[in-house]
Amino acid sequence: MEILLARESGFCFGVRRAVKIAYEAKEKWGQVYTYGELIHNRQFVEKLEKDGIKAVGSPEELPPGAVVIIRSHGISPQEEKILRSRFKVIDATCPYVKKSQKIAAKEVRSGKELVIFGDRNHPEIRGILGYTQGAGLVISSPQETSSLTTSPRRAVISQTTNDLEDYKRFVGGLLENTERLTVHQTICSSTIEKHRSAKEIASKVELMLIIGGKHSSNTRKLFKACRRIQPNTYHIETPEELDLIEWRKYERIGLSAGASTPDFIIKAVMEKLKEEGND
Ligand code: SF4
C-alpha cells in the first residue's frame, strides 16, 4: 500500500503563529485565555486547556484583569474595544484576516456595496462584518449571486479559506449584475497551496482522506474541493474513524488535513494506515 501525504497538510501559517503567541503568553503571564477556541479541533483545545490556555465564549467568563488572546480568525472592533477596556489583550489575528478587515472597512467607506463570499456564522466573517458597520452582504454560494439586483458599484472579498475555483465562479456570477466590480483576492496563500497540493494528490489515488475537526469550516471546504476531483474522498476526525471505511482494499491512499488539524493526529492516522495496511 502506498500512502501519499499532500505537501501542505495541517496547521497553516496563521494557526502556527497563534499557537506560538498563546504559549509565549502562557510562559510570561501564567494562566491565559483565548476568546473562543484557538482552533476548531477538540483534541487540541483539550491539550491547550491542560497546558493553562483556556477557551472562553464571552467576556463574562473571564476573571478580572485576565490575559486574553484574540485568535487567528480576528474579532469585530466593537468586541475588541470591550475586551481592551477590561482585560489585557494579546492580538493573534492572522495578518491575512487583518488585510480582509482593512479592505472591507475601506470599500464600505468609499461607498461601494461590499459583498463577502463566506459563511455568515464563521468567526472570521462575523469579525469582518464588524468593520463594515453592518453594511457587508454575506453570500455563501456562487449560485446565490443570481438573486442580487443590479448594482452600479460593488466590491467583493472572499473568506480566507475558500477554494479559489469557487471564488472564480462567485465573481463570474457577480459580473452578471454589477456595472463596476472591484475584486480583491483575499484567499490566503496557505489555503491556495493546501488546496492545490491536496487536489493534486486526490487526482492520483483511489481513496482520499481529509483529516480534521467535523465542525472545522476550512476542513470541510478542503474535503469538498477534493471530492470534486476524487468522489471516493472521506472526512475523518480521528484514526479510529478509519474503521468505518473499507480502506484496506486500496493500493494508493492520499491524505491531507485542514488548517486546524494538529500534527499528532495526522501522524496517528498515518501510523494506523501503515501498521494495519500491511497486516
Ligand atoms: S487559513 Fe490562512 S488566513 Fe486563516 S489563519 Fe491560516 S493562514 Fe491565516
PDB file of C-alpha atoms and ligand atoms in Angstrom:
ATOM      1  CA  MET A   1       0.000   0.000   0.000  1.00  0.00           C
ATOM      2  CA  GLU A   2       1.278   3.440  -0.916  1.00  0.00           C
ATOM      3  CA  ILE A   3       0.333   6.470   1.190  1.00  0.00           C
ATOM      4  CA  LEU A   4       0.711   9.935  -0.313  1.00  0.00           C
ATOM      5  CA  LEU A   5       0.599  12.914   2.045  1.00  0.00           C
ATOM      6  CA  ALA A   6      -0.129  16.318   0.471  1.00  0.00           C
ATOM      7  CA  ARG A   7       2.743  18.820   0.847  1.00  0.00           C
ATOM      8  CA  GLU A   8       0.706  21.418   2.758  1.00  0.00           C
ATOM      9  CA  SER A   9      -1.183  19.411   5.368  1.00  0.00           C
ATOM     10  CA  GLY A  10      -2.317  20.544   8.791  1.00  0.00           C
ATOM     11  CA  PHE A  11      -1.635  23.791  10.636  1.00  0.00           C
ATOM     12  CA  CYS A  12      -1.360  26.851   8.393  1.00  0.00           C
ATOM     13  CA  PHE A  13       0.892  29.838   8.965  1.00  0.00           C
ATOM     14  CA  GLY A  14      -1.784  31.786  10.903  1.00  0.00           C
ATOM     15  CA  VAL A  15      -2.640  28.909  13.238  1.00  0.00           C
ATOM     16  CA  ARG A  16       1.033  28.104  13.980  1.00  0.00           C
ATOM     17  CA  ARG A  17       1.581  31.772  14.744  1.00  0.00           C
ATOM     18  CA  ALA A  18      -1.460  31.963  17.071  1.00  0.00           C
ATOM     19  CA  VAL A  19      -0.398  28.808  18.943  1.00  0.00           C
ATOM     20  CA  LYS A  20       3.128  30.204  19.385  1.00  0.00           C
ATOM     21  CA  ILE A  21       1.738  33.525  20.665  1.00  0.00           C
ATOM     22  CA  ALA A  22      -0.532  31.657  23.121  1.00  0.00           C
ATOM     23  CA  TYR A  23       2.312  29.548  24.558  1.00  0.00           C
ATOM     24  CA  GLU A  24       4.589  32.603  24.824  1.00  0.00           C
ATOM     25  CA  ALA A  25       1.819  34.451  26.682  1.00  0.00           C
ATOM     26  CA  LYS A  26       1.372  31.455  28.997  1.00  0.00           C
ATOM     27  CA  GLU A  27       5.127  31.467  29.760  1.00  0.00           C
ATOM     28  CA  LYS A  28       5.018  35.152  30.600  1.00  0.00           C
ATOM     29  CA  TRP A  29       1.680  35.530  32.414  1.00  0.00           C
ATOM     30  CA  GLY A  30       0.763  32.078  33.753  1.00  0.00           C
ATOM     31  CA  GLN A  31      -2.905  31.174  33.130  1.00  0.00           C
ATOM     32  CA  VAL A  32      -4.174  32.804  29.907  1.00  0.00           C
ATOM     33  CA  TYR A  33      -7.463  32.676  27.995  1.00  0.00           C
ATOM     34  CA  THR A  34      -8.432  32.577  24.327  1.00  0.00           C
ATOM     35  CA  TYR A  35     -11.524  34.416  23.135  1.00  0.00           C
ATOM     36  CA  GLY A  36     -13.207  31.414  21.511  1.00  0.00           C
ATOM     37  CA  GLU A  37     -11.401  28.152  20.772  1.00  0.00           C
ATOM     38  CA  LEU A  38      -7.924  28.864  19.411  1.00  0.00           C
ATOM     39  CA  ILE A  39      -8.507  26.338  16.648  1.00  0.00           C
ATOM     40  CA  HIS A  40     -11.537  24.246  15.676  1.00  0.00           C
ATOM     41  CA  ASN A  41     -10.124  20.966  16.897  1.00  0.00           C
ATOM     42  CA  ARG A  42     -11.472  19.284  20.016  1.00  0.00           C
ATOM     43  CA  GLN A  43      -8.357  17.238  20.799  1.00  0.00           C
ATOM     44  CA  PHE A  44      -6.030  20.231  20.550  1.00  0.00           C
ATOM     45  CA  VAL A  45      -8.344  22.504  22.575  1.00  0.00           C
ATOM     46  CA  GLU A  46      -8.266  19.891  25.374  1.00  0.00           C
ATOM     47  CA  LYS A  47      -4.461  19.846  25.251  1.00  0.00           C
ATOM     48  CA  LEU A  48      -4.327  23.661  25.427  1.00  0.00           C
ATOM     49  CA  GLU A  49      -6.605  23.687  28.443  1.00  0.00           C
ATOM     50  CA  LYS A  50      -4.352  21.181  30.249  1.00  0.00           C
ATOM     51  CA  ASP A  51      -1.406  23.476  29.442  1.00  0.00           C
ATOM     52  CA  GLY A  52      -3.119  26.521  31.034  1.00  0.00           C
ATOM     53  CA  ILE A  53      -4.611  28.108  27.900  1.00  0.00           C
ATOM     54  CA  LYS A  54      -8.375  28.054  28.377  1.00  0.00           C
ATOM     55  CA  ALA A  55     -11.029  28.980  25.812  1.00  0.00           C
ATOM     56  CA  VAL A  56     -13.921  31.233  26.888  1.00  0.00           C
ATOM     57  CA  GLY A  57     -17.025  32.177  24.921  1.00  0.00           C
ATOM     58  CA  SER A  58     -17.742  35.631  26.381  1.00  0.00           C
ATOM     59  CA  PRO A  59     -16.099  38.422  28.450  1.00  0.00           C
ATOM     60  CA  GLU A  60     -18.337  37.429  31.417  1.00  0.00           C
ATOM     61  CA  GLU A  61     -16.436  34.149  31.747  1.00  0.00           C
ATOM     62  CA  LEU A  62     -13.114  35.957  32.270  1.00  0.00           C
ATOM     63  CA  PRO A  63     -11.777  36.777  35.755  1.00  0.00           C
ATOM     64  CA  PRO A  64     -10.927  40.465  36.427  1.00  0.00           C
ATOM     65  CA  GLY A  65      -7.672  41.588  34.765  1.00  0.00           C
ATOM     66  CA  ALA A  66      -7.316  38.325  32.789  1.00  0.00           C
ATOM     67  CA  VAL A  67      -4.901  37.963  29.860  1.00  0.00           C
ATOM     68  CA  VAL A  68      -6.991  37.165  26.789  1.00  0.00           C
ATOM     69  CA  ILE A  69      -5.802  36.230  23.307  1.00  0.00           C
ATOM     70  CA  ILE A  70      -7.676  37.143  20.137  1.00  0.00           C
ATOM     71  CA  ARG A  71      -7.370  34.057  17.921  1.00  0.00           C
ATOM     72  CA  SER A  72      -6.324  33.938  14.250  1.00  0.00           C
ATOM     73  CA  HIS A  73      -9.920  34.481  12.978  1.00  0.00           C
ATOM     74  CA  GLY A  74      -9.980  38.002  14.443  1.00  0.00           C
ATOM     75  CA  ILE A  75     -12.954  39.778  16.061  1.00  0.00           C
ATOM     76  CA  SER A  76     -15.014  42.892  15.398  1.00  0.00           C
ATOM     77  CA  PRO A  77     -13.629  46.292  16.526  1.00  0.00           C
ATOM     78  CA  GLN A  78     -16.645  46.669  18.828  1.00  0.00           C
ATOM     79  CA  GLU A  79     -15.835  43.430  20.686  1.00  0.00           C
ATOM     80  CA  GLU A  80     -12.138  44.302  20.783  1.00  0.00           C
ATOM     81  CA  LYS A  81     -12.951  47.643  22.420  1.00  0.00           C
ATOM     82  CA  ILE A  82     -14.951  45.897  25.169  1.00  0.00           C
ATOM     83  CA  LEU A  83     -12.134  43.399  25.811  1.00  0.00           C
ATOM     84  CA  ARG A  84      -9.457  46.106  25.879  1.00  0.00           C
ATOM     85  CA  SER A  85     -11.436  48.175  28.384  1.00  0.00           C
ATOM     86  CA  ARG A  86     -11.462  45.322  30.922  1.00  0.00           C
ATOM     87  CA  PHE A  87      -8.599  42.922  30.228  1.00  0.00           C
ATOM     88  CA  LYS A  88      -5.054  42.618  28.937  1.00  0.00           C
ATOM     89  CA  VAL A  89      -5.459  41.743  25.260  1.00  0.00           C
ATOM     90  CA  ILE A  90      -2.943  39.942  23.041  1.00  0.00           C
ATOM     91  CA  ASP A  91      -3.860  40.053  19.369  1.00  0.00           C
ATOM     92  CA  ALA A  92      -3.081  36.871  17.390  1.00  0.00           C
ATOM     93  CA  THR A  93      -5.330  37.765  14.424  1.00  0.00           C
ATOM     94  CA  CYS A  94      -3.771  36.307  11.270  1.00  0.00           C
ATOM     95  CA  PRO A  95      -2.252  39.058   9.069  1.00  0.00           C
ATOM     96  CA  TYR A  96      -4.286  37.746   6.094  1.00  0.00           C
ATOM     97  CA  VAL A  97      -7.504  38.257   8.064  1.00  0.00           C
ATOM     98  CA  LYS A  98      -6.341  41.742   9.091  1.00  0.00           C
ATOM     99  CA  LYS A  99      -5.907  42.531   5.399  1.00  0.00           C
ATOM    100  CA  SER A 100      -9.540  41.493   4.696  1.00  0.00           C
ATOM    101  CA  GLN A 101     -10.782  43.591   7.639  1.00  0.00           C
ATOM    102  CA  LYS A 102      -8.983  46.672   6.292  1.00  0.00           C
ATOM    103  CA  ILE A 103     -10.254  46.167   2.734  1.00  0.00           C
ATOM    104  CA  ALA A 104     -13.830  45.706   3.990  1.00  0.00           C
ATOM    105  CA  ALA A 105     -13.723  48.933   6.034  1.00  0.00           C
ATOM    106  CA  LYS A 106     -12.163  50.908   3.162  1.00  0.00           C
ATOM    107  CA  GLU A 107     -14.600  49.713   0.487  1.00  0.00           C
ATOM    108  CA  VAL A 108     -17.642  50.488   2.657  1.00  0.00           C
ATOM    109  CA  ARG A 109     -16.209  53.960   3.423  1.00  0.00           C
ATOM    110  CA  SER A 110     -15.769  54.580  -0.306  1.00  0.00           C
ATOM    111  CA  GLY A 111     -19.499  53.995  -0.838  1.00  0.00           C
ATOM    112  CA  LYS A 112     -19.356  50.662  -2.684  1.00  0.00           C
ATOM    113  CA  GLU A 113     -21.689  47.821  -1.880  1.00  0.00           C
ATOM    114  CA  LEU A 114     -19.493  45.171  -0.259  1.00  0.00           C
ATOM    115  CA  VAL A 115     -20.202  41.520  -0.972  1.00  0.00           C
ATOM    116  CA  ILE A 116     -18.444  38.881   1.148  1.00  0.00           C
ATOM    117  CA  PHE A 117     -18.218  35.319  -0.139  1.00  0.00           C
ATOM    118  CA  GLY A 118     -18.250  33.212   3.035  1.00  0.00           C
ATOM    119  CA  ASP A 119     -20.146  31.626   5.917  1.00  0.00           C
ATOM    120  CA  ARG A 120     -22.162  34.185   7.878  1.00  0.00           C
ATOM    121  CA  ASN A 121     -21.715  32.233  11.122  1.00  0.00           C
ATOM    122  CA  HIS A 122     -17.951  31.792  10.838  1.00  0.00           C
ATOM    123  CA  PRO A 123     -16.000  33.922  13.366  1.00  0.00           C
ATOM    124  CA  GLU A 124     -13.752  35.384  10.646  1.00  0.00           C
ATOM    125  CA  ILE A 125     -16.796  36.701   8.765  1.00  0.00           C
ATOM    126  CA  ARG A 126     -18.539  37.945  11.913  1.00  0.00           C
ATOM    127  CA  GLY A 127     -15.358  39.870  12.740  1.00  0.00           C
ATOM    128  CA  ILE A 128     -15.084  41.359   9.230  1.00  0.00           C
ATOM    129  CA  LEU A 129     -18.755  42.404   9.303  1.00  0.00           C
ATOM    130  CA  GLY A 130     -17.955  44.482  12.380  1.00  0.00           C
ATOM    131  CA  TYR A 131     -15.602  46.546  10.173  1.00  0.00           C
ATOM    132  CA  THR A 132     -18.427  47.332   7.717  1.00  0.00           C
ATOM    133  CA  GLN A 133     -20.822  48.943  10.244  1.00  0.00           C
ATOM    134  CA  GLY A 134     -23.234  46.149   9.312  1.00  0.00           C
ATOM    135  CA  ALA A 135     -23.192  47.111   5.607  1.00  0.00           C
ATOM    136  CA  GLY A 136     -21.448  43.980   4.255  1.00  0.00           C
ATOM    137  CA  LEU A 137     -23.613  41.479   2.424  1.00  0.00           C
ATOM    138  CA  VAL A 138     -22.581  37.863   3.105  1.00  0.00           C
ATOM    139  CA  ILE A 139     -23.342  35.256   0.438  1.00  0.00           C
ATOM    140  CA  SER A 140     -22.311  31.642   0.863  1.00  0.00           C
ATOM    141  CA  SER A 141     -22.522  30.145  -2.642  1.00  0.00           C
ATOM    142  CA  PRO A 142     -21.878  31.184  -6.278  1.00  0.00           C
ATOM    143  CA  GLN A 143     -25.480  30.186  -7.186  1.00  0.00           C
ATOM    144  CA  GLU A 144     -26.946  32.815  -4.830  1.00  0.00           C
ATOM    145  CA  THR A 145     -25.357  35.725  -6.748  1.00  0.00           C
ATOM    146  CA  SER A 146     -28.088  35.442  -9.412  1.00  0.00           C
ATOM    147  CA  SER A 147     -30.721  36.682  -6.929  1.00  0.00           C
ATOM    148  CA  LEU A 148     -28.964  40.061  -6.464  1.00  0.00           C
ATOM    149  CA  THR A 149     -30.354  43.185  -8.107  1.00  0.00           C
ATOM    150  CA  THR A 150     -28.081  45.151 -10.458  1.00  0.00           C
ATOM    151  CA  SER A 151     -25.654  47.465  -8.700  1.00  0.00           C
ATOM    152  CA  PRO A 152     -23.563  50.289 -10.205  1.00  0.00           C
ATOM    153  CA  ARG A 153     -20.554  49.773  -7.867  1.00  0.00           C
ATOM    154  CA  ARG A 154     -19.661  46.686  -5.925  1.00  0.00           C
ATOM    155  CA  ALA A 155     -16.546  45.311  -4.262  1.00  0.00           C
ATOM    156  CA  VAL A 156     -16.070  41.658  -3.390  1.00  0.00           C
ATOM    157  CA  ILE A 157     -13.870  39.796  -0.931  1.00  0.00           C
ATOM    158  CA  SER A 158     -13.693  36.112  -0.004  1.00  0.00           C
ATOM    159  CA  GLN A 159     -13.324  34.273   3.290  1.00  0.00           C
ATOM    160  CA  THR A 160      -9.629  33.387   3.510  1.00  0.00           C
ATOM    161  CA  THR A 161     -10.255  29.627   3.405  1.00  0.00           C
ATOM    162  CA  ASN A 162     -12.481  29.349   0.328  1.00  0.00           C
ATOM    163  CA  ASP A 163     -11.484  27.298  -2.683  1.00  0.00           C
ATOM    164  CA  LEU A 164     -10.100  29.528  -5.456  1.00  0.00           C
ATOM    165  CA  GLU A 165     -12.209  27.827  -8.161  1.00  0.00           C
ATOM    166  CA  ASP A 166     -15.370  28.535  -6.128  1.00  0.00           C
ATOM    167  CA  TYR A 167     -14.359  32.184  -5.761  1.00  0.00           C
ATOM    168  CA  LYS A 168     -13.837  32.481  -9.527  1.00  0.00           C
ATOM    169  CA  ARG A 169     -17.365  31.136 -10.079  1.00  0.00           C
ATOM    170  CA  PHE A 170     -18.690  33.547  -7.454  1.00  0.00           C
ATOM    171  CA  VAL A 171     -17.020  36.556  -9.114  1.00  0.00           C
ATOM    172  CA  GLY A 172     -18.324  35.368 -12.502  1.00  0.00           C
ATOM    173  CA  GLY A 173     -21.860  35.399 -11.072  1.00  0.00           C
ATOM    174  CA  LEU A 174     -21.449  38.933  -9.700  1.00  0.00           C
ATOM    175  CA  LEU A 175     -20.245  40.229 -13.063  1.00  0.00           C
ATOM    176  CA  GLU A 176     -23.699  39.392 -14.457  1.00  0.00           C
ATOM    177  CA  ASN A 177     -25.399  42.046 -12.319  1.00  0.00           C
ATOM    178  CA  THR A 178     -22.693  44.610 -11.433  1.00  0.00           C
ATOM    179  CA  GLU A 179     -21.671  47.551 -13.608  1.00  0.00           C
ATOM    180  CA  ARG A 180     -18.280  48.196 -11.941  1.00  0.00           C
ATOM    181  CA  LEU A 181     -16.885  45.373  -9.830  1.00  0.00           C
ATOM    182  CA  THR A 182     -13.718  45.614  -7.725  1.00  0.00           C
ATOM    183  CA  VAL A 183     -12.370  42.131  -6.954  1.00  0.00           C
ATOM    184  CA  HIS A 184      -9.994  41.544  -4.036  1.00  0.00           C
ATOM    185  CA  GLN A 185      -8.094  38.276  -3.828  1.00  0.00           C
ATOM    186  CA  THR A 186      -8.358  37.600  -0.089  1.00  0.00           C
ATOM    187  CA  ILE A 187      -7.989  33.813  -0.057  1.00  0.00           C
ATOM    188  CA  CYS A 188      -4.708  33.312   1.789  1.00  0.00           C
ATOM    189  CA  SER A 189      -1.685  31.735   0.144  1.00  0.00           C
ATOM    190  CA  SER A 190      -1.690  28.908   2.750  1.00  0.00           C
ATOM    191  CA  THR A 191      -5.196  27.885   1.619  1.00  0.00           C
ATOM    192  CA  ILE A 192      -4.351  28.147  -2.072  1.00  0.00           C
ATOM    193  CA  GLU A 193      -1.274  25.957  -1.649  1.00  0.00           C
ATOM    194  CA  LYS A 194      -3.115  23.499   0.616  1.00  0.00           C
ATOM    195  CA  HIS A 195      -5.979  23.063  -1.877  1.00  0.00           C
ATOM    196  CA  ARG A 196      -3.610  22.833  -4.835  1.00  0.00           C
ATOM    197  CA  SER A 197      -1.450  20.127  -3.252  1.00  0.00           C
ATOM    198  CA  ALA A 198      -4.443  18.150  -1.908  1.00  0.00           C
ATOM    199  CA  LYS A 199      -6.218  18.179  -5.291  1.00  0.00           C
ATOM    200  CA  GLU A 200      -3.022  17.034  -6.997  1.00  0.00           C
ATOM    201  CA  ILE A 201      -2.839  14.038  -4.629  1.00  0.00           C
ATOM    202  CA  ALA A 202      -6.605  13.370  -4.981  1.00  0.00           C
ATOM    203  CA  SER A 203      -6.163  13.009  -8.739  1.00  0.00           C
ATOM    204  CA  LYS A 204      -3.544  10.263  -8.258  1.00  0.00           C
ATOM    205  CA  VAL A 205      -5.126   7.980  -5.652  1.00  0.00           C
ATOM    206  CA  GLU A 206      -8.019   5.519  -5.296  1.00  0.00           C
ATOM    207  CA  LEU A 207      -9.054   6.827  -1.874  1.00  0.00           C
ATOM    208  CA  MET A 208      -8.549  10.311  -0.432  1.00  0.00           C
ATOM    209  CA  LEU A 209      -8.760  11.068   3.292  1.00  0.00           C
ATOM    210  CA  ILE A 210      -9.140  14.563   4.717  1.00  0.00           C
ATOM    211  CA  ILE A 211      -8.311  14.758   8.409  1.00  0.00           C
ATOM    212  CA  GLY A 212      -9.769  17.427  10.679  1.00  0.00           C
ATOM    213  CA  GLY A 213     -12.476  18.508  13.104  1.00  0.00           C
ATOM    214  CA  LYS A 214     -16.038  17.802  11.928  1.00  0.00           C
ATOM    215  CA  HIS A 215     -17.016  21.400  12.777  1.00  0.00           C
ATOM    216  CA  SER A 216     -13.926  22.906  11.125  1.00  0.00           C
ATOM    217  CA  SER A 217     -15.114  25.062   8.212  1.00  0.00           C
ATOM    218  CA  ASN A 218     -11.741  25.040   6.421  1.00  0.00           C
ATOM    219  CA  THR A 219     -11.503  21.223   6.657  1.00  0.00           C
ATOM    220  CA  ARG A 220     -14.993  20.833   5.190  1.00  0.00           C
ATOM    221  CA  LYS A 221     -14.067  23.133   2.290  1.00  0.00           C
ATOM    222  CA  LEU A 222     -10.895  21.139   1.625  1.00  0.00           C
ATOM    223  CA  PHE A 223     -12.952  17.937   1.714  1.00  0.00           C
ATOM    224  CA  LYS A 224     -15.478  19.293  -0.821  1.00  0.00           C
ATOM    225  CA  ALA A 225     -12.728  20.528  -3.159  1.00  0.00           C
ATOM    226  CA  CYS A 226     -11.052  17.081  -3.145  1.00  0.00           C
ATOM    227  CA  ARG A 227     -14.330  15.199  -3.529  1.00  0.00           C
ATOM    228  CA  ARG A 228     -14.927  17.043  -6.809  1.00  0.00           C
ATOM    229  CA  ILE A 229     -11.666  15.504  -8.093  1.00  0.00           C
ATOM    230  CA  GLN A 230     -11.940  12.093  -6.385  1.00  0.00           C
ATOM    231  CA  PRO A 231     -15.523  11.102  -5.397  1.00  0.00           C
ATOM    232  CA  ASN A 232     -14.044   8.449  -3.095  1.00  0.00           C
ATOM    233  CA  THR A 233     -12.999  11.078  -0.534  1.00  0.00           C
ATOM    234  CA  TYR A 234     -13.777  10.873   3.196  1.00  0.00           C
ATOM    235  CA  HIS A 235     -13.550  13.392   6.042  1.00  0.00           C
ATOM    236  CA  ILE A 236     -12.292  11.815   9.278  1.00  0.00           C
ATOM    237  CA  GLU A 237     -11.538  13.399  12.634  1.00  0.00           C
ATOM    238  CA  THR A 238      -9.586  10.630  14.388  1.00  0.00           C
ATOM    239  CA  PRO A 239      -7.656   7.446  13.429  1.00  0.00           C
ATOM    240  CA  GLU A 240     -10.496   5.380  14.950  1.00  0.00           C
ATOM    241  CA  GLU A 241     -12.859   6.628  12.231  1.00  0.00           C
ATOM    242  CA  LEU A 242     -10.782   4.721   9.681  1.00  0.00           C
ATOM    243  CA  ASP A 243     -12.630   1.631  10.901  1.00  0.00           C
ATOM    244  CA  LEU A 244     -15.787   2.993   9.269  1.00  0.00           C
ATOM    245  CA  ILE A 245     -14.177   2.944   5.812  1.00  0.00           C
ATOM    246  CA  GLU A 246     -13.108  -0.056   3.711  1.00  0.00           C
ATOM    247  CA  TRP A 247      -9.659   1.386   3.123  1.00  0.00           C
ATOM    248  CA  ARG A 248      -7.652  -1.884   3.147  1.00  0.00           C
ATOM    249  CA  LYS A 249      -8.685  -2.796  -0.396  1.00  0.00           C
ATOM    250  CA  TYR A 250      -6.909   0.204  -1.955  1.00  0.00           C
ATOM    251  CA  GLU A 251      -3.294   0.300  -3.136  1.00  0.00           C
ATOM    252  CA  ARG A 252      -2.892   4.076  -3.196  1.00  0.00           C
ATOM    253  CA  ILE A 253      -4.332   6.289  -0.479  1.00  0.00           C
ATOM    254  CA  GLY A 254      -3.977  10.067  -0.340  1.00  0.00           C
ATOM    255  CA  LEU A 255      -4.008  12.218   2.786  1.00  0.00           C
ATOM    256  CA  SER A 256      -4.397  15.875   3.567  1.00  0.00           C
ATOM    257  CA  ALA A 257      -5.543  17.775   6.668  1.00  0.00           C
ATOM    258  CA  GLY A 258      -7.290  21.052   7.457  1.00  0.00           C
ATOM    259  CA  ALA A 259      -5.528  24.184   8.710  1.00  0.00           C
ATOM    260  CA  SER A 260      -6.671  23.380  12.269  1.00  0.00           C
ATOM    261  CA  THR A 261      -5.510  19.750  12.384  1.00  0.00           C
ATOM    262  CA  PRO A 262      -2.545  19.136  14.710  1.00  0.00           C
ATOM    263  CA  ASP A 263       0.434  17.083  13.516  1.00  0.00           C
ATOM    264  CA  PHE A 264      -0.112  14.401  16.185  1.00  0.00           C
ATOM    265  CA  ILE A 265      -3.466  13.437  14.634  1.00  0.00           C
ATOM    266  CA  ILE A 266      -2.038  13.304  11.093  1.00  0.00           C
ATOM    267  CA  LYS A 267       0.798  11.089  12.376  1.00  0.00           C
ATOM    268  CA  ALA A 268      -1.603   8.793  14.236  1.00  0.00           C
ATOM    269  CA  VAL A 269      -3.686   8.282  11.058  1.00  0.00           C
ATOM    270  CA  MET A 270      -0.555   7.545   9.011  1.00  0.00           C
ATOM    271  CA  GLU A 271       0.706   5.040  11.580  1.00  0.00           C
ATOM    272  CA  LYS A 272      -2.596   3.182  11.668  1.00  0.00           C
ATOM    273  CA  LEU A 273      -2.669   3.002   7.865  1.00  0.00           C
ATOM    274  CA  LYS A 274       0.906   1.726   7.732  1.00  0.00           C
ATOM    275  CA  GLU A 275       0.613  -0.796  10.566  1.00  0.00           C
ATOM    276  CA  GLU A 276      -2.775  -2.264   9.732  1.00  0.00           C
ATOM    277  CA  GLY A 277      -2.430  -1.907   5.961  1.00  0.00           C
ATOM    278  CA  ASN A 278       0.476  -4.354   5.934  1.00  0.00           C
ATOM    279  CA  ASP A 279      -1.190  -6.960   8.216  1.00  0.00           C
TER     280      ASP A 279
HETATM  281  S1  SF4 B   1      -6.161  29.803   6.896  1.00  0.00           S
HETATM  282 FE1  SF4 B   1      -4.960  31.486   6.055  1.00  0.00          FE
HETATM  283  S2  SF4 B   1      -5.957  33.328   6.814  1.00  0.00           S
HETATM  284 FE2  SF4 B   1      -6.714  31.644   8.058  1.00  0.00          FE
HETATM  285  S3  SF4 B   1      -5.337  31.603   9.801  1.00  0.00           S
HETATM  286 FE3  SF4 B   1      -4.493  30.207   8.290  1.00  0.00          FE
HETATM  287  S4  SF4 B   1      -3.001  31.447   7.127  1.00  0.00           S
HETATM  288 FE4  SF4 B   1      -4.343  32.851   8.236  1.00  0.00          FE
END
